[in-house]
Amino acid sequence: MSAAFADRSLIPDHVVAAPDLPDIFPTVRRRGGIVGLIRRHPTTAIGLALLAIMLICAVFAPYLATVDPTALSPARRTRVPSAQYWFGTDMLGRDVYSRVIYGTRVSLIVGFSVAFLASVAGLAIGLVSGFVRVLDGVVMRIMDGLMSIPPILLAVALMALTRGSVGNVVTAITIAEIPRVARLVRGVVLSLREQPYVDGAVASGTTVPMIIWRHILPNTLAPLSVQATYICASAMITEAILSFIGAGTPPNIPSWGNIMADGRALWQVKPYIVFFPGVFLSLTVLAVNLVGDGLRDALDPRMAKRL
Amino acid sequence: MSGHLLEVNDLKKHFPVRGGMVGGKGGAIRAVDGVSFSVDRGETLSIVGESGCGKSTVGRAILRLMDVTSGQVVLDGTRIDDMSAGSMRPWRRRIQVVFQDPFSSLNPRMKVRDILAEPLRNFGLARGSKATEVRVGELLDTVRLPRDAASRFPHEFSGGQRQRIGIARALAPEPDLIICDEAVSALDVSVKAQVVNLLQDLQRDLGLALLFISHDLAIVEHMTHRVAVMYLGQIVEIATRTKIFGQPKHPYTFALLSAVPVPQPGASRTRVVLSGDVPSPINPPSGCRFHTRCPFVFDRCKVEEPHLRAISPGQEAACHLHDLPAEQNPLA
């Protein structure tokens, strides 16, 4: 029989002995701060800037708006955009610019609340489902059932049970979005459980709660954050759709959806009433998605170093 | 009680197979089907065999990463295979593991410091952050990594370096036995040699026992004391290194060894080429499990299952050939 490792005494030591590695950690100077961010992640920077503008609009709406967004002015209906009415006025003479600025509040509140609530609830359900095998079947069949209904229809149906308010809109969209998060988290948990480092942790005496806390949860956050931004964006759109068809935000609170609904009848002659809230909605959704991509890269240590 | 550090008695691990859509009662994959061996302190026992023969399952069963179907795992005179998760924890300190894949065996979100501190904290081996830091530094020294590696993430290291981190984690709780599950198979040759040498040095310095699970016979020959050869969930031969590599007594061992390349141009060798594939572990062949592929098969092999028995001092094989007169036994 052969020896792949020939008799070591015949070979000079320095040939066989493993040299210590010359390594290893090149120091890379990275530019920090805003300039660094713009250089390395220009799209994320654009997304953050847009989102910051929208946040400012929402927070400082009373100062940015030119007039009360609900003030009627029957004598000045359907004015085209001008120095006085930047985005024109609608068919009741309300200032579209002020309404759009105030509408930012509804969109951001709904988007962020739904993203947060659906993530937390979905994470909890997904973790339970991934770790408690007995419950897995039941929980996942319920989630499948919810998922078989398109989220918008489900939200419309839920809204039909209550009266229109921002809180109810948030609840309805959250319920519609939870199954997607739960399914994602469960899948991630199941694959992480099979990772050798989890086995290694078990072998080093780590208890199950600590394994979830230290090994499962941190590795779930990256995909979850991406999913959360997607949910945030889709919740904003769903809210606009609900408001557009009159099933969402009540008409006395301006939201992009109901501003567009008001302008719908006139869109061929006065397109700006629909145009401006539509642009705001698109830009906000785009911004959220860009920030989501940036977040994913930042949370993945491998991606972070490469970029 | 016997003096063995680890004793495995008639270990079986069957994975149930669900048949069809309705989940009717199917058969079972007999991944490990009656395996017995022992490991002494400071000894290296290698388990070799081709893919799917159950060698990794043996390792996972000993580590209690899965429950066994039947049989016993005895560590230092105490059965650990039937312990509850809670009472098992202190025993886990004594058996550690190094995995094959150096990329998925370290949590990508934990710094090396935290990876190494985890077992220390779990077993209360270092009190306070200062003591932990000191111990982490020692562990890095032991595996010959620079101390500033502690504040790095695993992805900043090469495969060999990561494998050393894995070894350091296994060493952290000061175990008696380390199970190396294909620990060097994923590394390229030069790095493999470094890691093997490191393991040997650690064994000498710390008196570790190693259970070295591998399919790489060259590495095994280089570093082991004893070898167990597995085929379809059973040990077909177990012997000291010189006996296995010098005079194999089981046809399967013989065939395995003949497949090892000889690093010498023009070297001649007898190559035993096995025909066919490994039979399914759901429905293993009758009699000797190897009879479908054995070049020396005769009638008795098809009906009667051979058991491991001593062929010579320090060598056991499960083969009917050795009941034949010496002149008819090709492996005598």
XYZ file of C-alpha atoms in Angstrom:
639
model
C 0.000 0.000 0.000
C 1.118 3.466 -0.752
C 1.605 6.403 1.474
C 0.522 9.660 -0.048
C 2.431 11.364 2.686
C 5.842 9.894 2.071
C 8.122 9.204 4.982
C 8.660 12.615 6.487
C 12.213 11.933 7.586
C 13.307 11.865 3.951
C 12.044 15.329 3.262
C 13.695 18.441 4.637
C 11.627 19.994 7.365
C 11.057 23.285 5.663
C 9.392 21.540 2.749
C 6.774 19.734 4.782
C 6.342 22.110 7.677
C 3.554 24.500 6.998
C 4.874 28.033 6.817
C 3.081 30.496 9.014
C 0.811 32.510 6.873
C 2.048 35.974 5.973
C -1.205 37.665 6.440
C -3.501 38.969 6.480
C -5.507 41.991 7.200
C -4.847 44.791 4.773
C -6.022 48.028 6.268
C -8.433 49.667 3.914
C -9.103 53.325 4.489
C -12.724 54.002 3.979
C -14.245 57.377 3.767
C -16.988 57.797 6.316
C -19.796 60.288 6.590
C -22.183 61.527 3.969
C -19.588 61.859 1.211
C -18.573 58.232 1.708
C -22.180 57.107 1.609
C -22.865 58.992 -1.630
C -19.730 57.539 -3.200
C -20.336 53.953 -2.216
C -24.115 53.757 -2.308
C -25.415 56.552 -4.549
C -28.853 54.973 -4.912
C -29.253 54.541 -1.177
C -28.266 58.168 -0.697
C -30.929 59.245 -3.201
C -33.508 57.081 -1.431
C -32.589 58.470 1.968
C -32.711 62.044 0.654
C -36.149 61.527 -0.881
C -37.411 59.852 2.257
C -35.996 62.671 4.390
C -37.851 65.207 2.229
C -41.081 63.260 2.664
C -40.537 63.048 6.417
C -39.994 66.796 6.570
C -43.202 67.296 4.568
C -45.103 65.076 6.985
C -43.721 66.587 10.180
C -43.834 70.217 9.117
C -47.002 69.996 7.026
C -48.725 72.876 8.911
C -45.789 75.189 8.111
C -45.217 74.023 4.543
C -48.836 74.076 3.474
C -50.018 77.417 2.117
C -53.603 77.145 3.324
C -55.812 74.798 5.321
C -56.045 71.643 3.174
C -59.734 71.196 3.967
C -60.755 74.811 3.350
C -63.363 75.000 0.608
C -63.297 77.829 -1.822
C -66.172 77.361 -4.301
C -65.266 80.505 -6.210
C -61.816 79.170 -7.103
C -62.525 75.677 -8.352
C -60.227 73.767 -10.686
C -57.615 76.458 -11.013
C -54.483 75.482 -12.925
C -51.144 75.534 -11.060
C -50.001 79.100 -10.459
C -47.955 81.194 -8.056
C -50.844 81.185 -5.611
C -51.967 77.566 -6.060
C -48.753 75.669 -6.771
C -50.501 72.446 -7.730
C -53.807 74.074 -8.656
C -57.159 73.554 -6.905
C -59.662 70.715 -7.062
C -63.349 70.801 -7.939
C -64.250 72.059 -4.444
C -61.624 74.782 -4.623
C -59.256 73.113 -2.127
C -55.540 73.764 -2.558
C -54.004 70.574 -4.026
C -50.482 71.470 -2.866
C -51.559 71.754 0.781
C -53.560 68.562 0.496
C -50.646 66.643 -1.006
C -48.316 67.873 1.746
C -50.770 66.749 4.417
C -51.338 63.501 2.533
C -47.682 62.636 3.139
C -48.574 62.113 6.792
C -51.132 59.411 6.087
C -48.902 57.579 3.645
C -45.851 57.536 5.904
C -47.821 56.633 9.023
C -49.544 53.769 7.245
C -46.364 52.563 5.491
C -44.130 52.575 8.578
C -46.767 51.264 10.992
C -47.721 48.380 8.742
C -44.066 47.515 8.055
C -43.277 47.513 11.766
C -46.380 45.699 12.999
C -46.392 43.103 10.225
C -42.662 42.415 10.757
C -42.994 41.974 14.500
C -46.088 39.774 14.252
C -44.720 37.818 11.279
C -41.381 37.320 13.041
C -43.091 35.945 16.136
C -45.335 33.622 14.125
C -42.466 32.522 11.893
C -40.163 31.753 14.827
C -42.833 29.725 16.610
C -43.658 27.906 13.410
C -40.022 27.191 12.639
C -39.193 25.907 16.101
C -42.361 24.231 17.356
C -42.980 21.478 14.852
C -46.386 20.574 16.302
C -47.801 24.044 15.591
C -46.104 24.416 12.243
C -48.736 22.609 10.191
C -51.710 24.438 11.698
C -50.136 27.895 11.662
C -48.874 27.571 8.116
C -52.241 26.352 6.791
C -53.873 29.444 8.319
C -51.219 31.614 6.682
C -51.738 29.836 3.359
C -55.449 30.520 3.659
C -54.850 34.230 4.247
C -52.320 34.339 1.426
C -54.738 32.821 -1.048
C -56.760 36.053 -0.868
C -55.083 38.985 -2.655
C -53.974 41.465 0.029
C -55.983 44.325 -1.445
C -59.207 42.295 -1.471
C -58.545 41.133 2.069
C -57.949 44.724 3.174
C -61.136 45.872 1.398
C -63.092 43.093 3.087
C -61.672 43.965 6.498
C -62.382 47.663 5.952
C -65.976 46.793 5.093
C -66.340 45.462 8.653
C -65.394 48.743 10.305
C -65.582 52.447 9.621
C -62.839 54.244 7.741
C -59.997 55.562 9.858
C -56.229 55.564 9.570
C -55.958 53.088 12.457
C -58.327 50.655 10.791
C -56.486 50.975 7.487
C -53.233 50.093 9.276
C -54.841 47.076 10.962
C -56.408 45.798 7.759
C -53.230 46.056 5.685
C -51.146 44.566 8.505
C -53.354 41.481 8.682
C -53.108 41.131 4.927
C -49.289 41.366 4.977
C -48.469 39.156 8.003
C -48.576 35.790 6.152
C -45.825 36.806 3.752
C -43.510 37.766 6.611
C -44.355 34.665 8.620
C -43.623 32.428 5.641
C -40.333 34.163 4.942
C -39.196 33.997 8.565
C -40.209 30.353 8.889
C -38.240 29.454 5.773
C -35.170 31.313 6.994
C -35.437 29.722 10.442
C -35.744 26.228 8.997
C -32.670 26.687 6.829
C -30.665 28.338 9.621
C -31.459 25.468 11.976
C -29.590 23.144 9.636
C -26.505 25.335 9.538
C -23.389 23.701 10.989
C -22.784 26.727 13.205
C -26.098 26.066 14.927
C -25.045 22.445 15.463
C -21.725 23.756 16.706
C -23.518 26.014 19.168
C -25.638 23.107 20.393
C -22.475 21.082 20.868
C -20.946 23.957 22.844
C -23.847 23.830 25.253
C -25.885 26.807 24.066
C -29.524 26.618 25.158
C -32.386 26.913 22.686
C -33.441 30.472 23.695
C -29.836 31.624 23.323
C -29.537 29.894 19.963
C -32.601 31.774 18.741
C -31.332 35.042 20.182
C -27.713 34.808 19.073
C -27.735 32.686 15.944
C -31.206 32.626 14.412
C -32.533 36.127 15.027
C -29.543 38.177 13.782
C -29.417 36.136 10.602
C -33.141 36.618 10.068
C -32.962 40.404 10.257
C -31.372 41.014 6.866
C -34.049 39.256 4.803
C -36.710 40.582 7.173
C -35.600 44.193 6.729
C -35.747 43.862 2.970
C -39.203 42.343 3.288
C -40.235 45.128 5.683
C -39.309 47.843 3.200
C -41.187 46.010 0.495
C -44.187 45.805 2.803
C -43.844 49.495 3.653
C -43.943 50.379 -0.034
C -46.806 48.039 -0.813
C -48.770 49.256 2.230
C -48.495 52.824 0.929
C -49.851 51.713 -2.412
C -52.600 49.644 -0.792
C -53.602 52.599 1.361
C -53.803 54.794 -1.728
C -55.923 52.181 -3.499
C -58.256 51.828 -0.498
C -58.642 55.589 -0.244
C -59.087 55.859 -3.999
C -62.058 53.494 -3.958
C -63.404 55.155 -0.818
C -62.725 52.246 1.516
C -59.749 53.732 3.314
C -58.884 57.055 4.846
C -62.077 59.070 5.436
C -62.591 62.027 3.054
C -62.015 64.665 5.756
C -58.352 63.569 6.065
C -56.461 64.281 2.840
C -54.478 61.313 1.592
C -52.879 60.805 -1.799
C -55.447 58.139 -2.594
C -58.501 60.272 -1.963
C -56.973 63.361 -3.622
C -56.558 61.255 -6.755
C -60.103 59.960 -6.324
C -61.347 63.570 -6.237
C -59.454 64.401 -9.407
C -60.424 61.228 -11.237
C -63.535 62.641 -12.919
C -61.558 65.579 -14.247
C -58.373 63.924 -15.287
C -58.751 64.481 -18.988
C -59.181 68.231 -18.607
C -57.367 68.903 -15.327
C -54.711 66.164 -15.093
C -52.620 67.949 -12.435
C -55.040 67.023 -9.642
C -54.148 63.361 -10.164
C -50.604 63.997 -11.342
C -49.089 65.591 -8.222
C -50.234 63.088 -5.589
C -49.306 60.317 -8.037
C -45.764 61.663 -8.365
C -45.429 61.940 -4.593
C -46.642 58.388 -4.136
C -44.263 57.006 -6.772
C -41.264 58.896 -5.407
C -41.965 57.788 -1.840
C -42.363 54.140 -2.836
C -39.181 54.347 -4.910
C -37.309 55.935 -2.002
C -38.422 53.224 0.392
C -37.297 50.503 -2.012
C -33.900 52.144 -2.574
C -33.360 52.428 1.176
C -34.388 48.773 1.493
C -31.705 47.680 -0.949
C -29.131 49.755 0.905
C -30.233 48.266 4.196
C -29.866 44.753 2.859
C -26.310 45.466 1.772
C -25.437 47.113 5.058
C -26.817 44.230 7.111
C -24.920 41.604 5.168
C -21.336 41.796 6.381
C -20.006 40.154 3.226
C -21.762 42.575 0.907
C -20.790 45.518 3.087
C -17.093 44.883 2.697
C -17.248 44.417 -1.020
C -19.063 47.629 -1.700
C -16.316 0.239 34.155
C -13.951 -0.038 31.303
C -11.169 2.429 30.819
C -12.298 3.650 27.420
C -13.043 7.333 27.066
C -15.858 6.752 24.603
C -17.693 3.542 23.973
C -20.322 3.064 21.303
C -22.361 -0.130 21.598
C -24.550 -1.436 18.800
C -25.536 2.070 17.718
C -28.422 2.264 15.288
C -29.923 5.256 13.590
C -32.831 4.656 11.234
C -34.525 7.508 9.431
C -38.169 6.713 8.728
C -39.208 7.056 5.114
C -42.711 8.267 4.494
C -44.215 6.487 1.555
C -46.455 8.277 -0.916
C -48.834 11.164 -0.456
C -50.838 9.794 2.431
C -47.788 9.245 4.594
C -48.327 5.521 4.936
C -45.902 3.459 6.913
C -42.817 3.196 4.725
C -39.487 1.623 5.469
C -36.498 3.207 7.107
C -33.119 4.319 5.892
C -30.721 2.342 8.032
C -28.041 4.998 8.045
C -26.229 3.382 10.952
C -27.085 -0.202 11.666
C -25.327 -1.663 14.641
C -21.974 0.030 15.085
C -19.699 -0.613 18.059
C -16.283 0.810 18.775
C -14.335 2.560 21.485
C -11.922 5.454 21.667
C -9.232 5.770 24.325
C -7.801 8.948 25.761
C -5.257 10.586 23.517
C -6.059 8.236 20.677
C -7.096 8.956 17.103
C -9.717 6.674 15.652
C -10.572 7.318 12.029
C -13.855 6.302 10.487
C -13.549 5.925 6.739
C -15.969 4.917 4.052
C -17.605 6.290 0.958
C -20.365 8.901 0.883
C -23.574 7.778 2.513
C -22.075 4.932 4.540
C -23.220 6.578 7.776
C -19.941 7.838 9.136
C -21.157 11.397 9.702
C -24.355 10.097 11.285
C -22.256 8.237 13.830
C -20.536 11.516 14.717
C -23.801 13.426 14.993
C -25.328 10.701 17.154
C -22.381 10.775 19.554
C -22.714 14.567 19.764
C -26.412 14.169 20.478
C -27.259 16.399 17.567
C -29.831 13.720 16.821
C -31.455 11.005 18.898
C -30.349 7.461 18.275
C -32.762 4.677 17.346
C -31.115 2.172 19.642
C -27.771 1.345 21.147
C -25.604 3.095 23.680
C -23.110 5.925 23.720
C -21.011 5.750 26.860
C -18.702 8.599 27.774
C -16.281 7.851 30.581
C -18.550 5.186 32.028
C -21.777 7.213 31.781
C -24.485 6.672 29.207
C -25.179 9.926 27.414
C -27.485 8.775 24.610
C -30.630 8.742 26.758
C -29.969 11.886 28.821
C -32.403 14.773 28.759
C -31.218 17.969 27.076
C -30.696 19.588 30.466
C -28.593 16.859 32.054
C -26.671 16.472 28.793
C -25.340 20.027 28.870
C -22.413 19.533 31.261
C -21.367 16.462 29.263
C -21.340 18.430 26.048
C -18.265 20.183 27.319
C -16.270 16.993 26.927
C -17.078 16.239 23.296
C -16.628 18.966 20.716
C -16.871 19.010 16.970
C -15.115 20.504 13.954
C -17.206 20.519 10.793
C -16.307 20.061 7.178
C -17.407 23.332 5.661
C -15.351 26.186 7.061
C -17.813 28.678 5.593
C -21.086 27.585 7.125
C -19.690 26.367 10.429
C -19.133 29.885 11.779
C -21.972 32.349 12.320
C -21.320 35.158 9.793
C -22.697 37.785 12.172
C -20.485 37.021 15.140
C -16.968 38.263 15.621
C -14.336 35.635 16.293
C -14.166 36.847 19.891
C -17.863 36.140 20.420
C -17.662 32.795 18.630
C -14.898 31.657 20.985
C -16.496 33.235 24.052
C -19.782 31.408 23.542
C -18.671 28.007 24.888
C -16.656 29.722 27.626
C -19.759 31.551 28.798
C -22.011 28.492 28.424
C -19.844 26.374 30.672
C -18.812 29.184 33.027
C -15.152 28.754 32.115
C -14.218 32.414 32.169
C -15.655 34.886 34.622
C -15.939 38.434 33.406
C -14.916 40.048 30.157
C -11.270 40.325 31.117
C -10.840 36.608 31.784
C -12.739 35.852 28.594
C -10.468 38.119 26.590
C -7.382 36.422 28.018
C -8.721 32.959 27.234
C -9.739 33.964 23.702
C -6.200 35.237 23.157
C -4.774 31.935 24.378
C -7.054 29.969 22.098
C -5.984 32.038 19.098
C -2.349 31.437 20.044
C -3.038 27.731 20.278
C -4.333 27.564 16.744
C -1.625 29.967 15.547
C -3.809 32.845 14.546
C -2.863 36.447 15.301
C -4.582 37.923 18.326
C -6.142 40.763 16.380
C -8.234 38.102 14.640
C -10.576 38.337 17.640
C -12.203 41.524 16.417
C -12.754 40.239 12.883
C -15.707 38.567 11.257
C -15.374 35.042 9.829
C -15.704 36.179 6.221
C -12.427 38.061 6.536
C -10.517 34.786 6.768
C -9.472 32.131 4.287
C -10.782 28.584 4.487
C -7.803 27.265 6.434
C -7.912 30.156 8.868
C -11.607 29.655 9.400
C -11.027 25.993 10.061
C -8.530 27.020 12.750
C -11.205 29.243 14.281
C -13.485 26.206 14.264
C -10.771 24.197 16.005
C -10.297 26.976 18.546
C -14.017 26.933 19.286
C -13.854 23.175 19.773
C -10.882 23.586 22.112
C -12.498 26.351 24.167
C -14.338 24.091 26.649
C -11.228 21.902 27.080
C -12.827 18.737 25.752
C -11.517 15.175 26.012
C -12.685 14.231 22.542
C -12.990 16.207 19.336
C -15.010 14.788 16.486
C -13.548 15.986 13.208
C -16.318 15.485 10.673
C -14.447 15.680 7.358
C -12.607 18.549 9.003
C -9.978 18.915 6.296
C -11.840 17.613 3.252
C -12.848 21.058 2.008
C -9.335 22.491 2.193
C -6.711 22.418 -0.509
C -3.665 20.259 -0.056
C -1.174 22.641 1.524
C -3.726 24.076 3.921
C -4.931 20.573 4.675
C -1.422 19.633 5.760
C -1.241 22.664 8.046
C -4.513 21.864 9.721
C -3.657 18.170 10.095
C -0.313 19.045 11.630
C -2.046 21.459 13.972
C -4.485 18.768 15.061
C -1.632 16.360 15.690
C 0.286 18.916 17.730
C -2.825 19.684 19.779
C -3.408 16.009 20.383
C 0.156 15.581 21.619
C 0.117 18.705 23.783
C -3.375 18.409 25.236
C -3.866 14.638 25.267
C -6.979 14.936 23.121
C -8.759 11.979 21.649
C -9.824 12.498 18.045
C -12.603 10.803 16.169
C -11.553 11.567 12.649
C -14.319 11.052 10.125
C -12.942 11.129 6.614
C -12.942 9.615 3.185
C -9.378 10.688 2.524
C -7.215 7.649 3.182
C -3.944 9.477 2.635
C -4.696 11.889 5.459
C -5.963 9.072 7.642
C -2.810 7.050 7.136
C -0.781 10.092 8.056
C -2.364 10.807 11.390
C -4.428 7.995 12.841
C -3.792 5.278 15.406
C -6.690 3.051 14.486
C -9.113 2.907 11.592
C -12.716 1.745 11.345
C -13.944 1.076 7.815
C -17.685 1.521 7.327
C -19.870 0.165 4.559
C -23.649 0.673 4.400
C -24.065 1.584 8.037
C -21.832 -1.079 9.502
C -18.203 -1.397 10.443
C -16.632 -4.048 8.205
C -13.139 -3.811 9.593
C -11.483 -2.093 12.516
C -7.774 -2.310 13.140
C -4.633 -0.411 13.900
C -3.211 1.788 11.195
C -0.365 -0.516 10.216
C -2.673 -3.522 9.968
C -5.302 -1.723 7.893
C -2.799 -0.202 5.500
C -0.460 -3.218 5.541
C -2.717 -6.277 5.571
C -6.377 -5.415 5.085
C -8.576 -8.360 6.045
C -11.833 -7.251 4.468
C -12.299 -7.142 0.678
C -13.901 -3.695 0.924
C -10.909 -2.263 2.756
C -8.703 -3.886 0.161
C -10.637 -2.237 -2.644
C -10.644 1.151 -0.923
C -6.900 1.079 -0.423
C -6.243 0.092 -3.986
C -8.014 3.280 -5.075
C -5.550 5.570 -3.302
C -3.292 7.206 -5.884
C 0.400 6.503 -5.600
C 2.469 9.701 -5.770
C 5.208 8.121 -7.795
C 5.479 8.101 -11.596
C 5.270 4.668 -13.155
C 4.366 2.926 -9.928
C 2.519 -0.276 -10.540
C -0.276 -1.405 -8.326
C -3.077 -3.874 -8.263
C -6.335 -2.038 -8.596
C -9.489 -3.707 -7.337
C -12.355 -2.096 -9.177
C -15.744 -2.707 -7.589
C -18.668 -3.130 -9.922
C -22.079 -1.625 -9.352
C -23.283 0.999 -6.914
C -23.723 0.989 -3.179
C -27.049 -0.785 -2.505
C -29.879 1.193 -0.946
C -29.710 1.502 2.844
C -33.516 1.243 2.871
C -33.308 -2.338 1.711
C -29.781 -3.629 2.333
C -28.709 -6.942 0.761
C -29.212 -10.146 2.680
C -26.304 -11.863 4.331
C -23.133 -9.842 4.007
C -24.023 -6.345 2.881
C -21.013 -6.245 0.654
C -21.735 -9.489 -1.195
C -23.285 -7.744 -4.221
C -19.974 -6.096 -5.026
C -17.407 -8.356 -3.437
C -14.842 -9.830 -5.860
C -14.404 -12.902 -3.602
C -18.078 -13.644 -2.913
C -19.151 -17.230 -2.307
C -22.461 -18.899 -1.376
C -22.361 -18.402 2.359
C -22.033 -14.606 1.976
C -25.503 -14.345 0.459
C -27.351 -15.930 3.358
C -25.373 -15.445 6.529
C -24.403 -12.070 7.921
C -20.786 -12.008 9.066
C -19.935 -10.399 12.395
C -16.843 -8.524 13.446
C -14.351 -10.898 14.992
C -10.699 -10.856 15.811
C -8.558 -11.941 12.873
C -5.249 -11.031 14.429
C -4.292 -9.019 17.525
C -5.653 -5.492 17.124
C -7.593 -6.330 13.998
C -11.226 -7.281 13.579
C -13.054 -7.885 10.331
C -16.536 -9.027 9.371
C -15.873 -11.493 6.546
C -16.540 -15.183 5.987
C -13.336 -15.560 3.979
C -11.406 -16.026 7.176
C -13.337 -19.202 7.999
C -11.985 -20.763 4.826
C -8.719 -22.695 4.827
C -5.800 -20.334 4.396
C -4.982 -21.544 0.865
C -8.488 -20.557 -0.323
C -8.469 -17.159 1.403
C -7.106 -14.407 -0.854
C -6.741 -12.053 2.126
C -5.015 -14.426 4.490
